[in-house]
């Protein structure tokens, strides 16, 4: 039974033959086999299909097929004649009886004494012997001209079905046209809360959604009824399938409230799939618990453009961020433990503990052999190392003041920004200052988002630099011996999570780095999987965090370099609210009422914002040679004159098109104009190019971004930043792309400077490196990698009904 279960799940096995004694062929054993692998055709499901006459799926027992072929060749034809089945009380006899009767013959089964059997044989027009005990019937019993067919069990009898099974498997591996069933929306006025809208819709079971978009059952790992991980084997299966069209959603510089890029992304794919009947997929980041319980609230979209169920989307999902937190903090624990042990033990004691004798045998683990190779020691016998080789092997000699790795937690906890560890007496005075980042700022999150395979992720995890030795050499996770364990913790997190929108359009939710302190894009793997699934004429809509100056720039210069993918069009999201702010309107604060300027019509403020920030963001997209469609996310306080003015100026500023979007109130139907504009823009010329060449010096790459993207006159490097750049050049990291850590609230480093600031010098406070992720990240100004909670966080409104388990207050 256990062996059959293993064979069921082995994708290399296309058919299972059971060559067992009759006593072992119990119902439990027979029905354990997957019907599609039951080449004997004897499971209850296959037999049921046979009895019903539905043989489009499953298999007929091969012996029964062979017997029928012989009977149908008999001359004269046996139609209306009697066929006697001798023996065969199991599935084979049932199958034969069904097939004989369906062919117009009369099937009889032998029973009773020898005299009865003799009488039945003498009257039959054909005799089929299914048991070895009856193989030698006396010739005098056989009716003249009657056919006699005897059967000897053999493994070869199932070969035809094995071939059919393999052919069926090959057919299943091919790309399948979508059969997507859209979910109907009936928008209400006024628009209810997000959570009420989410609960009013019944999502499709995730296995049904997967089947509709051409995923195979073995490519799905369900997490409950409405979400599932998708295995990366799908990329191998569809490697020859042309990619669909690639759409990036970015935005203008937002207010602290956010301008609805996720909502636009979801509204666009709902319009494409449910209304234009074009295959489309949304690729979104997983929300961090920080904003969910802090300032922003849920991040599943909003109104009638949401991912559902929104509670599951916003809370834990499939545990990827928890896996990242566990992996990140395992590295942190390994660092401090290693420094403690090196500080308190001799070389010999360290060596004996790092390479212990187990049952009298002493050997290096593979990761230790890899470290020896990096040290230039070509030995595999632990007893053969010289004392100086032992010392080099056991001592990473990390400089406590140059450990760059921090712990993480997925909560906005400002008091963890700087901490002291090692204060207990058991740590023997090994105190040092360190701190916490928010989990989505972990380099492991960036690696998850940029890796293109499990192997690539494992290699990137091994390359992560966690600090510097006292001799000035980088120390990696592989040096610590922890990188294999990290891959184990991350093996499920690397698979994107499949969900759906309110209108039944598929969504991949994967990775979640912030764009102001990381590269701010969903994963390369989610995009690649989706591009294969939608087909040549389909659309994949992925989102970059914050404004085009941050998330979009990093998407092009970092993510596109890692993936090799090139977008067809940029959708630039704007709101009248944000444009008024950039046109000179008063400050907007989360939790505070909007000033009157944002509620009443004010065309001057709108025009000022369009001709400053919107114009600049369109120009940034054009630096990369990609067409731009401006999507104006319409709020109920926007007037028609304001909407028309934005669309007019956006086109004057170089946008291919500019359209108002009403998806929040109407769902996909409210984004039809945007979907048509995007579809048209993908056919325009696309002269994609990177902003800078990787070979130019680190300082010049930073300066290029500051001047061409942000509008700065120049950059100013702190002494610490200069020293770090010199060190990275010395270590051979100078050809990595740049990931700027900068405020998202302004094109400059000054959050209060709105519009399109000029005449400023961009201060580079520090420069750090994420070698595993594959980028250098300068810290601009006073950028923090751990947000804090506001005076009144969102968690004040979040609650649970203990009877119904319904969540309230998420949005």
PDB file of N, CA, C and O in Angstrom, residues 538-574:
ATOM      1  N   UNK A 538      -1.666  36.399 -23.915  1.00  0.00           N
ATOM      2  CA  UNK A 538      -2.164  36.755 -22.598  1.00  0.00           C
ATOM      3  C   UNK A 538      -1.355  37.879 -21.962  1.00  0.00           C
ATOM      4  O   UNK A 538      -0.366  38.362 -22.520  1.00  0.00           O
ATOM      5  N   UNK A 539      -1.772  38.287 -20.766  1.00  0.00           N
ATOM      6  CA  UNK A 539      -1.147  39.414 -20.071  1.00  0.00           C
ATOM      7  C   UNK A 539      -0.775  39.021 -18.641  1.00  0.00           C
ATOM      8  O   UNK A 539      -1.586  38.412 -17.934  1.00  0.00           O
ATOM      9  N   UNK A 540       0.429  39.391 -18.237  1.00  0.00           N
ATOM     10  CA  UNK A 540       0.838  39.287 -16.833  1.00  0.00           C
ATOM     11  C   UNK A 540       1.058  40.704 -16.328  1.00  0.00           C
ATOM     12  O   UNK A 540       1.852  41.461 -16.897  1.00  0.00           O
ATOM     13  N   UNK A 541       0.324  41.060 -15.276  1.00  0.00           N
ATOM     14  CA  UNK A 541       0.403  42.411 -14.716  1.00  0.00           C
ATOM     15  C   UNK A 541       1.064  42.305 -13.350  1.00  0.00           C
ATOM     16  O   UNK A 541       0.518  41.678 -12.435  1.00  0.00           O
ATOM     17  N   UNK A 542       2.257  42.880 -13.235  1.00  0.00           N
ATOM     18  CA  UNK A 542       2.999  42.823 -11.981  1.00  0.00           C
ATOM     19  C   UNK A 542       3.166  44.238 -11.449  1.00  0.00           C
ATOM     20  O   UNK A 542       3.090  45.211 -12.202  1.00  0.00           O
ATOM     21  N   UNK A 543       3.395  44.364 -10.155  1.00  0.00           N
ATOM     22  CA  UNK A 543       3.380  45.670  -9.507  1.00  0.00           C
ATOM     23  C   UNK A 543       4.725  45.980  -8.860  1.00  0.00           C
ATOM     24  O   UNK A 543       5.348  45.114  -8.257  1.00  0.00           O
ATOM     25  N   UNK A 544       5.179  47.233  -9.008  1.00  0.00           N
ATOM     26  CA  UNK A 544       6.384  47.716  -8.328  1.00  0.00           C
ATOM     27  C   UNK A 544       5.978  48.693  -7.236  1.00  0.00           C
ATOM     28  O   UNK A 544       5.067  49.495  -7.425  1.00  0.00           O
ATOM     29  N   UNK A 545       6.652  48.627  -6.095  1.00  0.00           N
ATOM     30  CA  UNK A 545       6.245  49.419  -4.946  1.00  0.00           C
ATOM     31  C   UNK A 545       6.516  50.914  -5.092  1.00  0.00           C
ATOM     32  O   UNK A 545       7.454  51.338  -5.762  1.00  0.00           O
ATOM     33  N   UNK A 546       5.665  51.708  -4.451  1.00  0.00           N
ATOM     34  CA  UNK A 546       5.812  53.165  -4.350  1.00  0.00           C
ATOM     35  C   UNK A 546       5.909  53.811  -5.739  1.00  0.00           C
ATOM     36  O   UNK A 546       5.340  53.327  -6.694  1.00  0.00           O
ATOM     37  N   UNK A 547       6.638  54.951  -5.845  1.00  0.00           N
ATOM     38  CA  UNK A 547       6.678  55.682  -7.103  1.00  0.00           C
ATOM     39  C   UNK A 547       7.606  55.053  -8.124  1.00  0.00           C
ATOM     40  O   UNK A 547       8.424  54.184  -7.815  1.00  0.00           O
ATOM     41  N   UNK A 548       7.503  55.555  -9.375  1.00  0.00           N
ATOM     42  CA  UNK A 548       8.354  55.033 -10.451  1.00  0.00           C
ATOM     43  C   UNK A 548       9.827  55.306 -10.194  1.00  0.00           C
ATOM     44  O   UNK A 548      10.696  54.615 -10.719  1.00  0.00           O
ATOM     45  N   UNK A 549      10.122  56.318  -9.353  1.00  0.00           N
ATOM     46  CA  UNK A 549      11.510  56.642  -9.040  1.00  0.00           C
ATOM     47  C   UNK A 549      12.162  55.584  -8.161  1.00  0.00           C
ATOM     48  O   UNK A 549      13.387  55.495  -8.096  1.00  0.00           O
ATOM     49  N   UNK A 550      11.339  54.757  -7.477  1.00  0.00           N
ATOM     50  CA  UNK A 550      11.907  53.742  -6.580  1.00  0.00           C
ATOM     51  C   UNK A 550      11.598  52.349  -7.124  1.00  0.00           C
ATOM     52  O   UNK A 550      12.448  51.688  -7.691  1.00  0.00           O
ATOM     53  N   UNK A 551      10.356  51.890  -6.966  1.00  0.00           N
ATOM     54  CA  UNK A 551      10.013  50.516  -7.348  1.00  0.00           C
ATOM     55  C   UNK A 551      10.245  50.224  -8.816  1.00  0.00           C
ATOM     56  O   UNK A 551      10.789  49.178  -9.171  1.00  0.00           O
ATOM     57  N   UNK A 552       9.840  51.157  -9.706  1.00  0.00           N
ATOM     58  CA  UNK A 552       9.993  50.896 -11.135  1.00  0.00           C
ATOM     59  C   UNK A 552      11.457  50.905 -11.538  1.00  0.00           C
ATOM     60  O   UNK A 552      11.911  50.057 -12.307  1.00  0.00           O
ATOM     61  N   UNK A 553      12.222  51.872 -11.039  1.00  0.00           N
ATOM     62  CA  UNK A 553      13.651  51.932 -11.365  1.00  0.00           C
ATOM     63  C   UNK A 553      14.352  50.646 -10.945  1.00  0.00           C
ATOM     64  O   UNK A 553      15.175  50.093 -11.678  1.00  0.00           O
ATOM     65  N   UNK A 554      14.011  50.131  -9.770  1.00  0.00           N
ATOM     66  CA  UNK A 554      14.638  48.896  -9.283  1.00  0.00           C
ATOM     67  C   UNK A 554      14.123  47.684 -10.067  1.00  0.00           C
ATOM     68  O   UNK A 554      14.861  46.718 -10.284  1.00  0.00           O
ATOM     69  N   UNK A 555      12.861  47.738 -10.486  1.00  0.00           N
ATOM     70  CA  UNK A 555      12.313  46.664 -11.325  1.00  0.00           C
ATOM     71  C   UNK A 555      13.151  46.524 -12.592  1.00  0.00           C
ATOM     72  O   UNK A 555      13.558  45.421 -12.970  1.00  0.00           O
ATOM     73  N   UNK A 556      13.414  47.651 -13.257  1.00  0.00           N
ATOM     74  CA  UNK A 556      14.167  47.608 -14.508  1.00  0.00           C
ATOM     75  C   UNK A 556      15.627  47.239 -14.281  1.00  0.00           C
ATOM     76  O   UNK A 556      16.168  46.339 -14.928  1.00  0.00           O
ATOM     77  N   UNK A 557      16.295  47.957 -13.371  1.00  0.00           N
ATOM     78  CA  UNK A 557      17.743  47.808 -13.240  1.00  0.00           C
ATOM     79  C   UNK A 557      18.182  46.579 -12.458  1.00  0.00           C
ATOM     80  O   UNK A 557      19.299  46.107 -12.626  1.00  0.00           O
ATOM     81  N   UNK A 558      17.301  46.066 -11.577  1.00  0.00           N
ATOM     82  CA  UNK A 558      17.674  44.894 -10.771  1.00  0.00           C
ATOM     83  C   UNK A 558      16.883  43.664 -11.188  1.00  0.00           C
ATOM     84  O   UNK A 558      17.456  42.648 -11.583  1.00  0.00           O
ATOM     85  N   UNK A 559      15.559  43.756 -11.127  1.00  0.00           N
ATOM     86  CA  UNK A 559      14.739  42.565 -11.387  1.00  0.00           C
ATOM     87  C   UNK A 559      14.846  42.107 -12.841  1.00  0.00           C
ATOM     88  O   UNK A 559      14.980  40.905 -13.109  1.00  0.00           O
ATOM     89  N   UNK A 560      14.772  43.038 -13.787  1.00  0.00           N
ATOM     90  CA  UNK A 560      14.850  42.642 -15.198  1.00  0.00           C
ATOM     91  C   UNK A 560      16.220  42.056 -15.540  1.00  0.00           C
ATOM     92  O   UNK A 560      16.324  41.191 -16.405  1.00  0.00           O
ATOM     93  N   UNK A 561      17.266  42.537 -14.856  1.00  0.00           N
ATOM     94  CA  UNK A 561      18.587  41.940 -15.073  1.00  0.00           C
ATOM     95  C   UNK A 561      18.615  40.506 -14.556  1.00  0.00           C
ATOM     96  O   UNK A 561      19.216  39.616 -15.165  1.00  0.00           O
ATOM     97  N   UNK A 562      17.977  40.274 -13.408  1.00  0.00           N
ATOM     98  CA  UNK A 562      17.974  38.927 -12.827  1.00  0.00           C
ATOM     99  C   UNK A 562      17.114  37.963 -13.631  1.00  0.00           C
ATOM    100  O   UNK A 562      17.439  36.786 -13.768  1.00  0.00           O
ATOM    101  N   UNK A 563      15.990  38.448 -14.162  1.00  0.00           N
ATOM    102  CA  UNK A 563      15.020  37.562 -14.822  1.00  0.00           C
ATOM    103  C   UNK A 563      15.262  37.401 -16.309  1.00  0.00           C
ATOM    104  O   UNK A 563      14.875  36.399 -16.902  1.00  0.00           O
ATOM    105  N   UNK A 564      15.860  38.430 -16.927  1.00  0.00           N
ATOM    106  CA  UNK A 564      15.978  38.419 -18.383  1.00  0.00           C
ATOM    107  C   UNK A 564      14.692  38.820 -19.073  1.00  0.00           C
ATOM    108  O   UNK A 564      14.613  38.816 -20.304  1.00  0.00           O
ATOM    109  N   UNK A 565      13.661  39.188 -18.314  1.00  0.00           N
ATOM    110  CA  UNK A 565      12.366  39.571 -18.882  1.00  0.00           C
ATOM    111  C   UNK A 565      12.353  41.064 -19.203  1.00  0.00           C
ATOM    112  O   UNK A 565      13.025  41.859 -18.538  1.00  0.00           O
ATOM    113  N   UNK A 566      11.536  41.448 -20.188  1.00  0.00           N
ATOM    114  CA  UNK A 566      11.426  42.844 -20.588  1.00  0.00           C
ATOM    115  C   UNK A 566       9.951  43.232 -20.671  1.00  0.00           C
ATOM    116  O   UNK A 566       9.190  42.629 -21.417  1.00  0.00           O
ATOM    117  N   UNK A 567       9.542  44.272 -19.950  1.00  0.00           N
ATOM    118  CA  UNK A 567       8.120  44.651 -19.959  1.00  0.00           C
ATOM    119  C   UNK A 567       7.712  45.298 -21.278  1.00  0.00           C
ATOM    120  O   UNK A 567       8.521  45.946 -21.945  1.00  0.00           O
ATOM    121  N   UNK A 568       6.440  45.141 -21.630  1.00  0.00           N
ATOM    122  CA  UNK A 568       5.911  45.743 -22.856  1.00  0.00           C
ATOM    123  C   UNK A 568       5.370  47.142 -22.622  1.00  0.00           C
ATOM    124  O   UNK A 568       5.360  47.970 -23.538  1.00  0.00           O
ATOM    125  N   UNK A 569       4.889  47.404 -21.411  1.00  0.00           N
ATOM    126  CA  UNK A 569       4.268  48.699 -21.135  1.00  0.00           C
ATOM    127  C   UNK A 569       4.282  48.955 -19.630  1.00  0.00           C
ATOM    128  O   UNK A 569       4.262  48.011 -18.831  1.00  0.00           O
ATOM    129  N   UNK A 570       4.360  50.246 -19.256  1.00  0.00           N
ATOM    130  CA  UNK A 570       4.237  50.664 -17.859  1.00  0.00           C
ATOM    131  C   UNK A 570       2.888  51.340 -17.675  1.00  0.00           C
ATOM    132  O   UNK A 570       2.521  52.229 -18.461  1.00  0.00           O
ATOM    133  N   UNK A 571       2.141  50.900 -16.654  1.00  0.00           N
ATOM    134  CA  UNK A 571       0.921  51.594 -16.241  1.00  0.00           C
ATOM    135  C   UNK A 571       1.299  52.460 -15.047  1.00  0.00           C
ATOM    136  O   UNK A 571       1.757  51.954 -14.022  1.00  0.00           O
ATOM    137  N   UNK A 572       1.158  53.772 -15.198  1.00  0.00           N
ATOM    138  CA  UNK A 572       1.547  54.715 -14.151  1.00  0.00           C
ATOM    139  C   UNK A 572       0.282  55.188 -13.436  1.00  0.00           C
ATOM    140  O   UNK A 572      -0.561  55.870 -14.028  1.00  0.00           O
ATOM    141  N   UNK A 573       0.161  54.826 -12.165  1.00  0.00           N
ATOM    142  CA  UNK A 573      -1.046  55.136 -11.394  1.00  0.00           C
ATOM    143  C   UNK A 573      -0.924  56.526 -10.771  1.00  0.00           C
ATOM    144  O   UNK A 573       0.093  56.849 -10.141  1.00  0.00           O
ATOM    145  N   UNK A 574      -1.960  57.337 -10.955  1.00  0.00           N
ATOM    146  CA  UNK A 574      -2.025  58.659 -10.346  1.00  0.00           C
ATOM    147  C   UNK A 574      -3.390  58.841  -9.703  1.00  0.00           C
ATOM    148  O   UNK A 574      -4.355  58.154 -10.057  1.00  0.00           O
TER     149      UNK A 574
END
